Tab-separated table of C-alpha atoms in Angstrom:
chain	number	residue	atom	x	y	z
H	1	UNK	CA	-2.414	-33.953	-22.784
H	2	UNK	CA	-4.766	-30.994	-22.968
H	3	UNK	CA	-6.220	-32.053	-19.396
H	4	UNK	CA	-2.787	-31.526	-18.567
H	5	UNK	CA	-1.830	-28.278	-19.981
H	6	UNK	CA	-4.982	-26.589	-18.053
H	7	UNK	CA	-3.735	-28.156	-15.021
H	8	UNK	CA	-0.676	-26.487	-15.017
H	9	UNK	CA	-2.268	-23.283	-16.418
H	10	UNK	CA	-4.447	-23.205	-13.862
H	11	UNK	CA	-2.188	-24.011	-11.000
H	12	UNK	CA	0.548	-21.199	-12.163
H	13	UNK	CA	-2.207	-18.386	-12.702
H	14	UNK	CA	-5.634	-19.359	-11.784
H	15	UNK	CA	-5.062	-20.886	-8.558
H	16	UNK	CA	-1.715	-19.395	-7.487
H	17	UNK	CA	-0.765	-20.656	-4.109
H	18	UNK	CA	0.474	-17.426	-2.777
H	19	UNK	CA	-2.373	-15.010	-4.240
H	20	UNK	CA	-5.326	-17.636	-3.821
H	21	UNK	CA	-4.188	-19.548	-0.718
H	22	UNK	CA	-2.207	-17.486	0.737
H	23	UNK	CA	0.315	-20.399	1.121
H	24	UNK	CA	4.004	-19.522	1.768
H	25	UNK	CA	3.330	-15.926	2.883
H	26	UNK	CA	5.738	-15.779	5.846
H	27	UNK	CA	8.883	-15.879	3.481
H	28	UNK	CA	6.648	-14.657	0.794
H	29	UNK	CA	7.078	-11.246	2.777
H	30	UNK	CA	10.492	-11.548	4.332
H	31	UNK	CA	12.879	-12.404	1.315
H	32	UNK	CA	10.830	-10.343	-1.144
H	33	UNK	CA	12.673	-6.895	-0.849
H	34	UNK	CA	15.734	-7.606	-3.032
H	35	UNK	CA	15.116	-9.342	-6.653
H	36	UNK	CA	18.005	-11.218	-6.818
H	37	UNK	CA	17.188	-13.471	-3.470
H	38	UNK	CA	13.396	-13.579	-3.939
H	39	UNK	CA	14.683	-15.142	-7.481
H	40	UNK	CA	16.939	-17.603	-5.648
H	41	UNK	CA	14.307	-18.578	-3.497
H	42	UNK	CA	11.795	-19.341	-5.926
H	43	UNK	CA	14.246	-21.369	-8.053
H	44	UNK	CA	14.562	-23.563	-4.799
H	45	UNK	CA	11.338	-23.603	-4.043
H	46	UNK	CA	10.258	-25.160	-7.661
H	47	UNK	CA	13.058	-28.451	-7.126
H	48	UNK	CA	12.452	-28.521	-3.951
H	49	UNK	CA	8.038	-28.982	-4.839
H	50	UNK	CA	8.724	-31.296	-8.012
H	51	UNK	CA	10.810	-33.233	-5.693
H	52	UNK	CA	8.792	-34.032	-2.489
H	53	UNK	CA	4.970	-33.708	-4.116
H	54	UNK	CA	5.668	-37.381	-5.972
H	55	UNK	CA	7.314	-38.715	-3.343
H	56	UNK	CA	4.634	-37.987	-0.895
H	57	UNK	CA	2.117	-38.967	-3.903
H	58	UNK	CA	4.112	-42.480	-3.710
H	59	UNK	CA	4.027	-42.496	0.257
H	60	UNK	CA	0.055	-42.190	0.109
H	61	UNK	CA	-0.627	-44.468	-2.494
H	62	UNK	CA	1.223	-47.404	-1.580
H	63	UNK	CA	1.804	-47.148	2.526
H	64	UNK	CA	-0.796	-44.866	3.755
H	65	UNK	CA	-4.623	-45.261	1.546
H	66	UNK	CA	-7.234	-47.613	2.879
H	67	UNK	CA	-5.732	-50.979	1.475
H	68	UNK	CA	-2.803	-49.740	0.754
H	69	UNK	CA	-0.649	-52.197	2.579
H	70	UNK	CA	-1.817	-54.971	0.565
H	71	UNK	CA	0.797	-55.661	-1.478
H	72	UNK	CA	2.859	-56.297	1.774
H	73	UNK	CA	0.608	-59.144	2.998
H	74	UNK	CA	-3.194	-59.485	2.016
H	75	UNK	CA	-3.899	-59.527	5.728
H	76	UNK	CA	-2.787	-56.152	6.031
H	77	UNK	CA	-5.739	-55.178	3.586
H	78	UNK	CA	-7.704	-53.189	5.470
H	79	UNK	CA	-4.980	-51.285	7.488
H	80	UNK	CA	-5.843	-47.196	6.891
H	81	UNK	CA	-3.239	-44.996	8.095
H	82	UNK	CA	-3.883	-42.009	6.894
H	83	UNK	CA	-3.814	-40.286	9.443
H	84	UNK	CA	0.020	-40.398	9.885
H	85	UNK	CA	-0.466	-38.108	6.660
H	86	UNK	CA	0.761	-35.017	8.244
H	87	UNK	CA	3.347	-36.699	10.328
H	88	UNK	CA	5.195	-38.352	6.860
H	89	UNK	CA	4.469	-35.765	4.538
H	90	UNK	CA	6.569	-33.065	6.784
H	91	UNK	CA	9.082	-36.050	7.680
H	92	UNK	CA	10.051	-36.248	3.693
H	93	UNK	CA	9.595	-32.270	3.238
H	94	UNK	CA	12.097	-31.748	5.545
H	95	UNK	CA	14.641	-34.812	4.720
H	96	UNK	CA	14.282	-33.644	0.996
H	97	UNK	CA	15.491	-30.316	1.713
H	98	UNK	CA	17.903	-31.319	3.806
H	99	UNK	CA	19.481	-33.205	0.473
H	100	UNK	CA	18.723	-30.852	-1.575
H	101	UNK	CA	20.608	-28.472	0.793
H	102	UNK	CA	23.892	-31.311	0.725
H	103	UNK	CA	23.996	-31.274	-2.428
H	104	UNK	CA	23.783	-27.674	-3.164
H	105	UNK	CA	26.559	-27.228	-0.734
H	106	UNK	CA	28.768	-29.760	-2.392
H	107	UNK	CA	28.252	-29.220	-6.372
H	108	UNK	CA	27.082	-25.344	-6.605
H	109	UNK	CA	29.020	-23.335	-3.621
H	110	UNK	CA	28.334	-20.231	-5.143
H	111	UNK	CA	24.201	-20.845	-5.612
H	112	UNK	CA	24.790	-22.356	-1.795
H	113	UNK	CA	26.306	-19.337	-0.859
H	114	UNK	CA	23.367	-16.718	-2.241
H	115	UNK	CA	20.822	-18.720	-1.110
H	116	UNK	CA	22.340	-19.316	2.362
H	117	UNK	CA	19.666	-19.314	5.368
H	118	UNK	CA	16.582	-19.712	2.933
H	119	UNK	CA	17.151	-23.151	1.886
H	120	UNK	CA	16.470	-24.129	4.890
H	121	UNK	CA	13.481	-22.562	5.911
H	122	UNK	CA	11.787	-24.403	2.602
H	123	UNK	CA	11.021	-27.301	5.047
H	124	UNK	CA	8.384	-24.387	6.698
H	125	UNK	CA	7.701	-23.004	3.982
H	126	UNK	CA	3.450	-23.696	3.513
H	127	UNK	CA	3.219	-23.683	-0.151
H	128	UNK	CA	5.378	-27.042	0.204
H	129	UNK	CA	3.117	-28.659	2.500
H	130	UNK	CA	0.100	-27.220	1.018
H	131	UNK	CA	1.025	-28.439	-2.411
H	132	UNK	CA	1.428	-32.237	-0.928
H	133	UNK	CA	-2.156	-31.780	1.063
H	134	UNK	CA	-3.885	-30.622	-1.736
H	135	UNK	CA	-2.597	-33.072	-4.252
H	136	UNK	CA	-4.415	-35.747	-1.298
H	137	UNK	CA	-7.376	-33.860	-1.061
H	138	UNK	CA	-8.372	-33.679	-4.451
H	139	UNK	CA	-6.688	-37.175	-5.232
H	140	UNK	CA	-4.606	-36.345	-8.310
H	141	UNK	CA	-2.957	-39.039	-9.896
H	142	UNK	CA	0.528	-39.612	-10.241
H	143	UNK	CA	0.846	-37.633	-13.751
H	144	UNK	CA	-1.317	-34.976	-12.345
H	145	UNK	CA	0.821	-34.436	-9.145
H	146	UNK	CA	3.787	-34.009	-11.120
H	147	UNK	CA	2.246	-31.214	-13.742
H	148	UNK	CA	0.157	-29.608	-10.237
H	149	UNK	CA	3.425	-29.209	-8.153
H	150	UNK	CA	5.498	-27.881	-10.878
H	151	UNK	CA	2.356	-25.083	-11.167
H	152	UNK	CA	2.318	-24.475	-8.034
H	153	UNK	CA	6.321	-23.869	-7.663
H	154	UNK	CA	6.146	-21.967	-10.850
H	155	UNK	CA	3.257	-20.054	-9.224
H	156	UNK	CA	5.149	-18.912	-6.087
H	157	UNK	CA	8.415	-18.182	-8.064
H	158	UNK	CA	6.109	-15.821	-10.335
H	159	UNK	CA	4.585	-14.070	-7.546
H	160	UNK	CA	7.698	-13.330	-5.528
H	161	UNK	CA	9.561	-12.132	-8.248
H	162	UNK	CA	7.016	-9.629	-9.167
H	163	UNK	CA	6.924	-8.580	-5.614
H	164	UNK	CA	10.163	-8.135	-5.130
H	165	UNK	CA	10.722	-5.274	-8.237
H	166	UNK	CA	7.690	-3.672	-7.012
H	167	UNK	CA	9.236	-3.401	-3.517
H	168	UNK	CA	12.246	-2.028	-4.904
H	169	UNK	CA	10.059	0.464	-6.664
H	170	UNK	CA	8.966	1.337	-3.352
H	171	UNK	CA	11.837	2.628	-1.828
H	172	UNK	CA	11.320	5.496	-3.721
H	173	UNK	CA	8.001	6.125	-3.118
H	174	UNK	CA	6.266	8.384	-0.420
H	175	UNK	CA	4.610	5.900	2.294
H	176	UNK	CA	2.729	7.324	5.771
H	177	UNK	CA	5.065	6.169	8.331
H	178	UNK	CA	3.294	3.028	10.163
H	179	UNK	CA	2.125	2.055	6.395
H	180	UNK	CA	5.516	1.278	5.797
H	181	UNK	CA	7.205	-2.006	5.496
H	182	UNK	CA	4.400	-4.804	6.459
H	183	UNK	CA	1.457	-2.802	5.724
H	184	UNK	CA	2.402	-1.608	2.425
H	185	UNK	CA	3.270	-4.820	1.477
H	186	UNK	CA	0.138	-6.598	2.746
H	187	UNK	CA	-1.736	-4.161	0.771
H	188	UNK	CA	0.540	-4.005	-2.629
H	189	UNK	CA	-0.473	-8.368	-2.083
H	190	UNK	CA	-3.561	-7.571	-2.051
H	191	UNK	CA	-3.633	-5.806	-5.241
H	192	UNK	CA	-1.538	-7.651	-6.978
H	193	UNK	CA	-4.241	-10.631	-5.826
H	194	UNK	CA	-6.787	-8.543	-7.456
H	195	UNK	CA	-4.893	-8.809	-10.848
H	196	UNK	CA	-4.355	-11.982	-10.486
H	197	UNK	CA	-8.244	-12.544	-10.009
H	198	UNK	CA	-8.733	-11.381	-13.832
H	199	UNK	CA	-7.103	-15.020	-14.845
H	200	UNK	CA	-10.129	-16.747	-13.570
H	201	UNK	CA	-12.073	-15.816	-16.555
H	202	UNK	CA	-10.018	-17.959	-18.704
H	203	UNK	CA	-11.997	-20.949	-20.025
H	204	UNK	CA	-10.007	-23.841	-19.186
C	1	UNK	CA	-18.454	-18.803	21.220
C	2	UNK	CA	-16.849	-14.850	21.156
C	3	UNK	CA	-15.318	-15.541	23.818
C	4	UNK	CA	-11.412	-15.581	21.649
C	5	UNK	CA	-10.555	-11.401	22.988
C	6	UNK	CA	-11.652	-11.711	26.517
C	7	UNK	CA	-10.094	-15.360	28.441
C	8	UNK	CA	-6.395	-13.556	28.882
C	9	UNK	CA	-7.278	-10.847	31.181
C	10	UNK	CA	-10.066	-12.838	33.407
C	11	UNK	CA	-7.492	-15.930	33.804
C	12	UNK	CA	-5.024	-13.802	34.820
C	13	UNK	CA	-7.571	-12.144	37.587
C	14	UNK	CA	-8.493	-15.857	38.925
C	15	UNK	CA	-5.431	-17.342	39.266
C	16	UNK	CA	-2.877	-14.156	40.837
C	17	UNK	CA	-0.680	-16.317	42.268
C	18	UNK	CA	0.187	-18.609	39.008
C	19	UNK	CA	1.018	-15.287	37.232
C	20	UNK	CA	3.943	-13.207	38.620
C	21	UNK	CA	4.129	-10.279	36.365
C	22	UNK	CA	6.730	-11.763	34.138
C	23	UNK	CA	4.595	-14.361	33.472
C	24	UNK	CA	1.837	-11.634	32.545
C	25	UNK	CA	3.629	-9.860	30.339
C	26	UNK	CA	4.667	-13.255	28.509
C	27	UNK	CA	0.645	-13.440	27.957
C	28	UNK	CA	-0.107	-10.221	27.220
C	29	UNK	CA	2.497	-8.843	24.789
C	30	UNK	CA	1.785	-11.057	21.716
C	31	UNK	CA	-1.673	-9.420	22.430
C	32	UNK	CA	-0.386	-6.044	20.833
C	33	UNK	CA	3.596	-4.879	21.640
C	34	UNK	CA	4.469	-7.974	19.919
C	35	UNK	CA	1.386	-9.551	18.280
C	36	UNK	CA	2.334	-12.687	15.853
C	37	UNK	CA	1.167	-11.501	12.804
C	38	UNK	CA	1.517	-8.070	12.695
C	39	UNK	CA	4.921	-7.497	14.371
C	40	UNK	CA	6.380	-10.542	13.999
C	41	UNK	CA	4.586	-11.206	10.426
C	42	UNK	CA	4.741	-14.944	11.269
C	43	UNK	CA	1.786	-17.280	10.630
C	44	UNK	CA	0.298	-15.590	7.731
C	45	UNK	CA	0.611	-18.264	5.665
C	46	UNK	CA	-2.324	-20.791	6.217
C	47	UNK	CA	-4.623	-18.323	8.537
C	48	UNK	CA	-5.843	-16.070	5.863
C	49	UNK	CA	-8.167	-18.117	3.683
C	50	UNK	CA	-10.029	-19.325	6.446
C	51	UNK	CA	-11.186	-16.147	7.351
C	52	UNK	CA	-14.146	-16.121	4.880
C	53	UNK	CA	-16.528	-16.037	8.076
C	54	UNK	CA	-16.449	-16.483	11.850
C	55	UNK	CA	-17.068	-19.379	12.845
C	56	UNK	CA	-14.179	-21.431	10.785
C	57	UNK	CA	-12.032	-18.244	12.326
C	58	UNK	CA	-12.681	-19.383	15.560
C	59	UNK	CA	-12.426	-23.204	15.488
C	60	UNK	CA	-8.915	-22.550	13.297
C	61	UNK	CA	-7.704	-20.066	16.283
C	62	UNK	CA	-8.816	-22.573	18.573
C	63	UNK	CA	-6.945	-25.354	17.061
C	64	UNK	CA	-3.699	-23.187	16.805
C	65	UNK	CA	-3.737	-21.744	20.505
C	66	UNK	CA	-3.514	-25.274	21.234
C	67	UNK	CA	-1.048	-26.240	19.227
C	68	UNK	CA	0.998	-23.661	19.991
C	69	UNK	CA	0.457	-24.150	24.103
C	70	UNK	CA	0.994	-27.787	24.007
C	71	UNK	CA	4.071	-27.549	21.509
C	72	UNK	CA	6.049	-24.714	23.426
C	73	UNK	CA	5.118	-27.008	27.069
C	74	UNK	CA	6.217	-30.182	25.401
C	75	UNK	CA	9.178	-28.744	23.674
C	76	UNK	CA	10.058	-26.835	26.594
C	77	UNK	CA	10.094	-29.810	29.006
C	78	UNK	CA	12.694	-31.772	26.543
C	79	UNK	CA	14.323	-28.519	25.853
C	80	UNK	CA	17.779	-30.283	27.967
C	81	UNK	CA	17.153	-33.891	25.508
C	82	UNK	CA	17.033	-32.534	22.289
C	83	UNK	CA	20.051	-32.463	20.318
C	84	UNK	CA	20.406	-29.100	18.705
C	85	UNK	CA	21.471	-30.327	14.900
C	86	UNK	CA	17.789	-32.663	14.990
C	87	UNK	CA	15.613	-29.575	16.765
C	88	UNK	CA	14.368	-29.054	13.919
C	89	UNK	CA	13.154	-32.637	12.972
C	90	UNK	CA	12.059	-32.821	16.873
C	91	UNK	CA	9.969	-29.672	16.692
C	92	UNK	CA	8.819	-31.039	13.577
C	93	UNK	CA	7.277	-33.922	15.017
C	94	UNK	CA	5.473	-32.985	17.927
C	95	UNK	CA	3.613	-29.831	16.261
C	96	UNK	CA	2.328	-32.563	13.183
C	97	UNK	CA	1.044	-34.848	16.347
C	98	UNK	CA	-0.610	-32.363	18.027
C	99	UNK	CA	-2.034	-30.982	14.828
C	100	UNK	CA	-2.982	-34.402	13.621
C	101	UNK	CA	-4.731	-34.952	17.676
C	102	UNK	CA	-6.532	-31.455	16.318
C	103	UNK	CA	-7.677	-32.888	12.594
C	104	UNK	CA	-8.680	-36.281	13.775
C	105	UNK	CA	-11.356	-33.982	16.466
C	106	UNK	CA	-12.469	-32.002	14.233
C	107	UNK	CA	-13.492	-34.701	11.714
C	108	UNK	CA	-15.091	-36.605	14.539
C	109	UNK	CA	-16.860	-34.071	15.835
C	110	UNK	CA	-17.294	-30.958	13.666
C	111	UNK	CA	-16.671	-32.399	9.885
C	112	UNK	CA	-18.747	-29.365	8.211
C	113	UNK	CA	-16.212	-27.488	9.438
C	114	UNK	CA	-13.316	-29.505	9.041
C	115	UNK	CA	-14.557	-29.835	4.936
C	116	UNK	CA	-14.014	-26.007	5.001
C	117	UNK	CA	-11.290	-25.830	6.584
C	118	UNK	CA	-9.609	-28.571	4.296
C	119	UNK	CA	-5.893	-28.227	3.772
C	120	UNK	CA	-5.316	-25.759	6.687
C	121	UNK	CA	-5.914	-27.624	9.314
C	122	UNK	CA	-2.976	-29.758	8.411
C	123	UNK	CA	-1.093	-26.682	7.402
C	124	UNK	CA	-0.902	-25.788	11.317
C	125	UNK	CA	2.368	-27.469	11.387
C	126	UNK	CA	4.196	-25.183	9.016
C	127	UNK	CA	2.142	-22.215	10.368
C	128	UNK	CA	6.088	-20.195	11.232
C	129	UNK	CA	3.925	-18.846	14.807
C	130	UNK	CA	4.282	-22.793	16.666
C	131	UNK	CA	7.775	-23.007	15.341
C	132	UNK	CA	8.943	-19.445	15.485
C	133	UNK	CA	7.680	-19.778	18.565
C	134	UNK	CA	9.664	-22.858	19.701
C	135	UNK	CA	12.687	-21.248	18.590
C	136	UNK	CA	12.417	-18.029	20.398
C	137	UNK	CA	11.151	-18.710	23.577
C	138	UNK	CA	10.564	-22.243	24.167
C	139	UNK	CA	13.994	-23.699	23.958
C	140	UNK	CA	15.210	-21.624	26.342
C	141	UNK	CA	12.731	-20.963	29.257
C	142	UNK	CA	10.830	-23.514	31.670
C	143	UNK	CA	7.811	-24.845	30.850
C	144	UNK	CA	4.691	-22.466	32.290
C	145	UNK	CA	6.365	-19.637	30.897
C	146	UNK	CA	6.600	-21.467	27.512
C	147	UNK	CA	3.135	-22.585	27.853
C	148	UNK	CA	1.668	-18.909	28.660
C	149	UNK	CA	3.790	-18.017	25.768
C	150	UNK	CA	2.120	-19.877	23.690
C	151	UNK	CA	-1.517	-19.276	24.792
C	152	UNK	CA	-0.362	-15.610	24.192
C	153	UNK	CA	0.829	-16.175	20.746
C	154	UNK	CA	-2.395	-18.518	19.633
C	155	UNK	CA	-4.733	-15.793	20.987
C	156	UNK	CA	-2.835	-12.534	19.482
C	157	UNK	CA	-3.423	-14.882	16.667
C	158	UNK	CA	-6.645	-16.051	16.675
C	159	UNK	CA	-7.735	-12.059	17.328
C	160	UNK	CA	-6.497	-10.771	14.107
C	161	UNK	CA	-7.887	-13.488	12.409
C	162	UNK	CA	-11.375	-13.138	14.308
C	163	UNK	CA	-11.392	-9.385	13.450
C	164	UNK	CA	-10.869	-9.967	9.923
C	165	UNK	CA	-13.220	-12.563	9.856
C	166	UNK	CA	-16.155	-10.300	11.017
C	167	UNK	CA	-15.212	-7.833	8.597
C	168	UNK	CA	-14.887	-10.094	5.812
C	169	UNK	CA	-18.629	-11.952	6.992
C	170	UNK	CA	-20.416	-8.887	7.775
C	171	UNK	CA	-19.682	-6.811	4.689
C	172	UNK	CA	-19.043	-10.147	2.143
C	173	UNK	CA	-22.661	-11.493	2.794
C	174	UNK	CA	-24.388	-9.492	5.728
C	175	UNK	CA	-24.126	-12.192	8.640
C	176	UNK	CA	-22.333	-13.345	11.589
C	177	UNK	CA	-21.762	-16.603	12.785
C	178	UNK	CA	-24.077	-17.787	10.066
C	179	UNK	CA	-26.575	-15.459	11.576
C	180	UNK	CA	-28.593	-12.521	9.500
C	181	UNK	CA	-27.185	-9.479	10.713
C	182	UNK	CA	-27.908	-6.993	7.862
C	183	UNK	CA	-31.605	-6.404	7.824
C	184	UNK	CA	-34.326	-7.391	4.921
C	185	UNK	CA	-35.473	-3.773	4.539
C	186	UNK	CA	-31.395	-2.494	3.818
C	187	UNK	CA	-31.782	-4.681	0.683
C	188	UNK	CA	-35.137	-3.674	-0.004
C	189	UNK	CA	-33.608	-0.240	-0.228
C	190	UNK	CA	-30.769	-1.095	-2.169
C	191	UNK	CA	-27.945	-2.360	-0.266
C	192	UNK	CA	-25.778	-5.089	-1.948
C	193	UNK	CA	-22.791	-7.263	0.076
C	194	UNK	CA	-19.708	-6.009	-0.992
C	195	UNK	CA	-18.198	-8.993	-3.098
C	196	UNK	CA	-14.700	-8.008	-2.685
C	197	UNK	CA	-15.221	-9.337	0.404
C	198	UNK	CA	-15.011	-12.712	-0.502
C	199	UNK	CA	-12.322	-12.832	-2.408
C	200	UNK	CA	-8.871	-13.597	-0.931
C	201	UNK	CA	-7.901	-9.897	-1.418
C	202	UNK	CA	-9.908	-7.912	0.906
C	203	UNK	CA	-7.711	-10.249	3.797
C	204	UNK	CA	-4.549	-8.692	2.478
C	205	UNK	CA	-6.719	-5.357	3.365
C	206	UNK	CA	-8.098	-5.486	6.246
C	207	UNK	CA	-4.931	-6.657	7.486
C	208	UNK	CA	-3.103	-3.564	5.966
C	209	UNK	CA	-5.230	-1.775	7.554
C	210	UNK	CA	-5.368	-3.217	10.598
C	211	UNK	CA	-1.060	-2.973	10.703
C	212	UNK	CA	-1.945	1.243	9.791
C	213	UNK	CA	-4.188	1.723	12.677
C	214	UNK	CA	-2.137	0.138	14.765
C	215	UNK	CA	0.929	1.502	14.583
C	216	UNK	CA	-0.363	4.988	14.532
C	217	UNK	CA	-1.485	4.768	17.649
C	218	UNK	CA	1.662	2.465	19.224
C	219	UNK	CA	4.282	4.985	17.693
C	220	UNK	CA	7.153	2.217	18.908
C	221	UNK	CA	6.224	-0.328	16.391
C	222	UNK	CA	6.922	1.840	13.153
C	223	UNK	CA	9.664	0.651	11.076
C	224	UNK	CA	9.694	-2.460	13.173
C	225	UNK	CA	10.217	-4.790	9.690
């Protein structure tokens, strides 16, 4: 339970996807200038993570590992396909959102509505992916996915939010001409990695 | 190997007749007018962390100009095939082939650097250059084009993340391509890497930076985003 706990510590602050990794950055950037969307998109972001990490977790285990196949026919024992990895990890990324986007549409217009061409763009977003491919490379188990990707979503939701009400800050704030926009922003990321940084001296 | 800033402009040279000057300027603008990262911010996402030194840099630019080449000429040949509500699923599938061709090589044939690479290798596919890319230009033009376009993107790409790289190498621990480049007798006198460097942060920098230089001197691309 403990082991647990520091996992998800550790994936929210320690190991934040968009301020270690640098995962998710494109729409990191692009829908962080209002609060209220860069909220949205978080809140999407975390189902949609605790929904396909599992499933891809399950997809691994049982079709994809050395041996996996086993338990279809014991010739099929030493079948590896691992390699189709990439291939049926974005397959499921993108069917997920595109049920999570149905059914957002059909239950919740309004929360359809705000989120509107970001839902989406999830299926590209590379915290998503990342998330899956790290939860193969360092061979979590199922429990252990589940607590890692809901870090990780909390993680991005965290950082956009923050980066959004600084950006709105901004606005009011003096900027050199070509500094503006993107190169603030990059910058203002960089710092706020910096901060983030000070969480790696927790004892975990 | 530093050979990523110099192939567009000598190809061009060799082959004239290939390359109306359409077809130039579809190689050369994502060099600088439009560059992939800094204009178009796309394909921030997964380059950034593997810019801890060169030579990683250069195999992931590698790996991405040819994603992005192969995807934009493949995409663009079925461009009339594909049914616009599955594009997506389509585009999908041929950039996480090609970037699966690009993992299996690498662990064949370079697996130091594929361990250091890890996770970014596969996280080509949702790189938004290959598919921002396949949305702009190669649905809608023929295939050279698309392919120069995509050479054009990968290396505008694989620059920026080459000139961070050095940066980040040089100053983080003194080297280059794993080589000593700061001298014995700097330390001896004092000199200590700059630590920063090493951290995730100093990327965010230098590519601040980077986006301040540049549009100071190419007044068109203020305010562009």
């Amino acid at each position: 339970m403990e082991h647990l706990l520091n996992l998800l510590i550790k994936a929210i602050f320690v190991e934040n996807v968009v301020f270690a990794f640098f995962l998710g950055m494109c729409s990191f950037l692009a829908v962080s200038k209002k609060i209220k969307t860069a909220f949205g998109l978080g809140l999407a972001v975390i189902f949609v993570m605790i929904l396909t990490t599992p499933l891809n977790y399950l997809i691994l285990t049982y079709l994809l590992k050395d041996g996996a196949l086993a338990w279809i026919h014991p010739s099929l024992a030493n079948v590896d396909l691992t390699f189709l990895a990439f291939i049926l990890f974005i397959s499921t990324i993108a069917g997920a959102v595109q049920i999570v986007e149905m059914a957002v549409e059909k239950f919740t217009p309004a929360l359809y509505n705000s989120l509107g061409i970001f839902l989406p763009l999830i299926t590209v977003n590379c915290s998503i992916l990342g998330t899956s491919l790290f939860m193969q490379e360092r061979e979590y188990n199922f429990v252990e996915t589940a607590v890692f990707s809901l870090g990780a979503g909390i993680g991005f939701f965290l950082a956009i939010v923050l980066l959004a009400a600084i950006r709105e800050r901004l606005r009011y704030a003096n900027i050199p001409a070509p500094l503006q926009g993107l190169g603030i922003a990059m910058i203002i990321t960089g710092l706020m990695g910096m901060a983030f940084l000070s969480f790696s001296g927790i004892q975990l | 190997m530093a050979v990523e800033t110099a192939p567009a402009p000598v190809v061009e040279k060799k082959k004239e007749p290939l390359f109306s000057k359409k077809n130039i300027r579809t190689l050369r603008d994502p060099l600088d007018d439009n560059n992939p990262i800094t204009v178009q911010v796309l394909g921030i996402c997964s380059a950034l962390a593997v810019t801890v030194q060169v030579k990683p840099a250069l195999i992931m630019a590698l790996g991405v100009i040819f994603v992005t080449a192969f995807s934009n000429l493949i995409i663009s040949l079925l461009r009339h095939t594909i049914p616009t509500r599955v594009r997506i699923i389509v585009q999908l599938i041929v950039i996480a082939t090609l970037v699966t061709i690009v993992d299996q090589v690498l662990r064949a044939y370079m697996f130091d650097v594929s361990k250091k690479l890890s996770v970014f290798v596969g996280l080509i596919i949702t790189n938004c250059i290959v598919m921002g890319r396949l949305e702009a230009f190669a649905l809608a033009n023929k295939p050279w084009p698309s392919f120069l376009d995509g050479v054009g993107n990968g290396v505008g790409y694989g620059i920026i993340l080459v000139v961070v790289a050095v940066f980040r190498e040089l100053f983080g621990s003194g080297t280059l391509m794993g080589y000593q480049v700061v001298p014995q007798w700097a330390y001896d006198m004092g000199y200590v890497n700059n630590g920063l460097m090493m951290l995730p942060p100093a990327a965010l920098f230098i590519i601040g930076v980077y986006i301040w230089i540049q549009r100071s001197i190419n007044k068109k691309l203020v305010n562009v985003s």
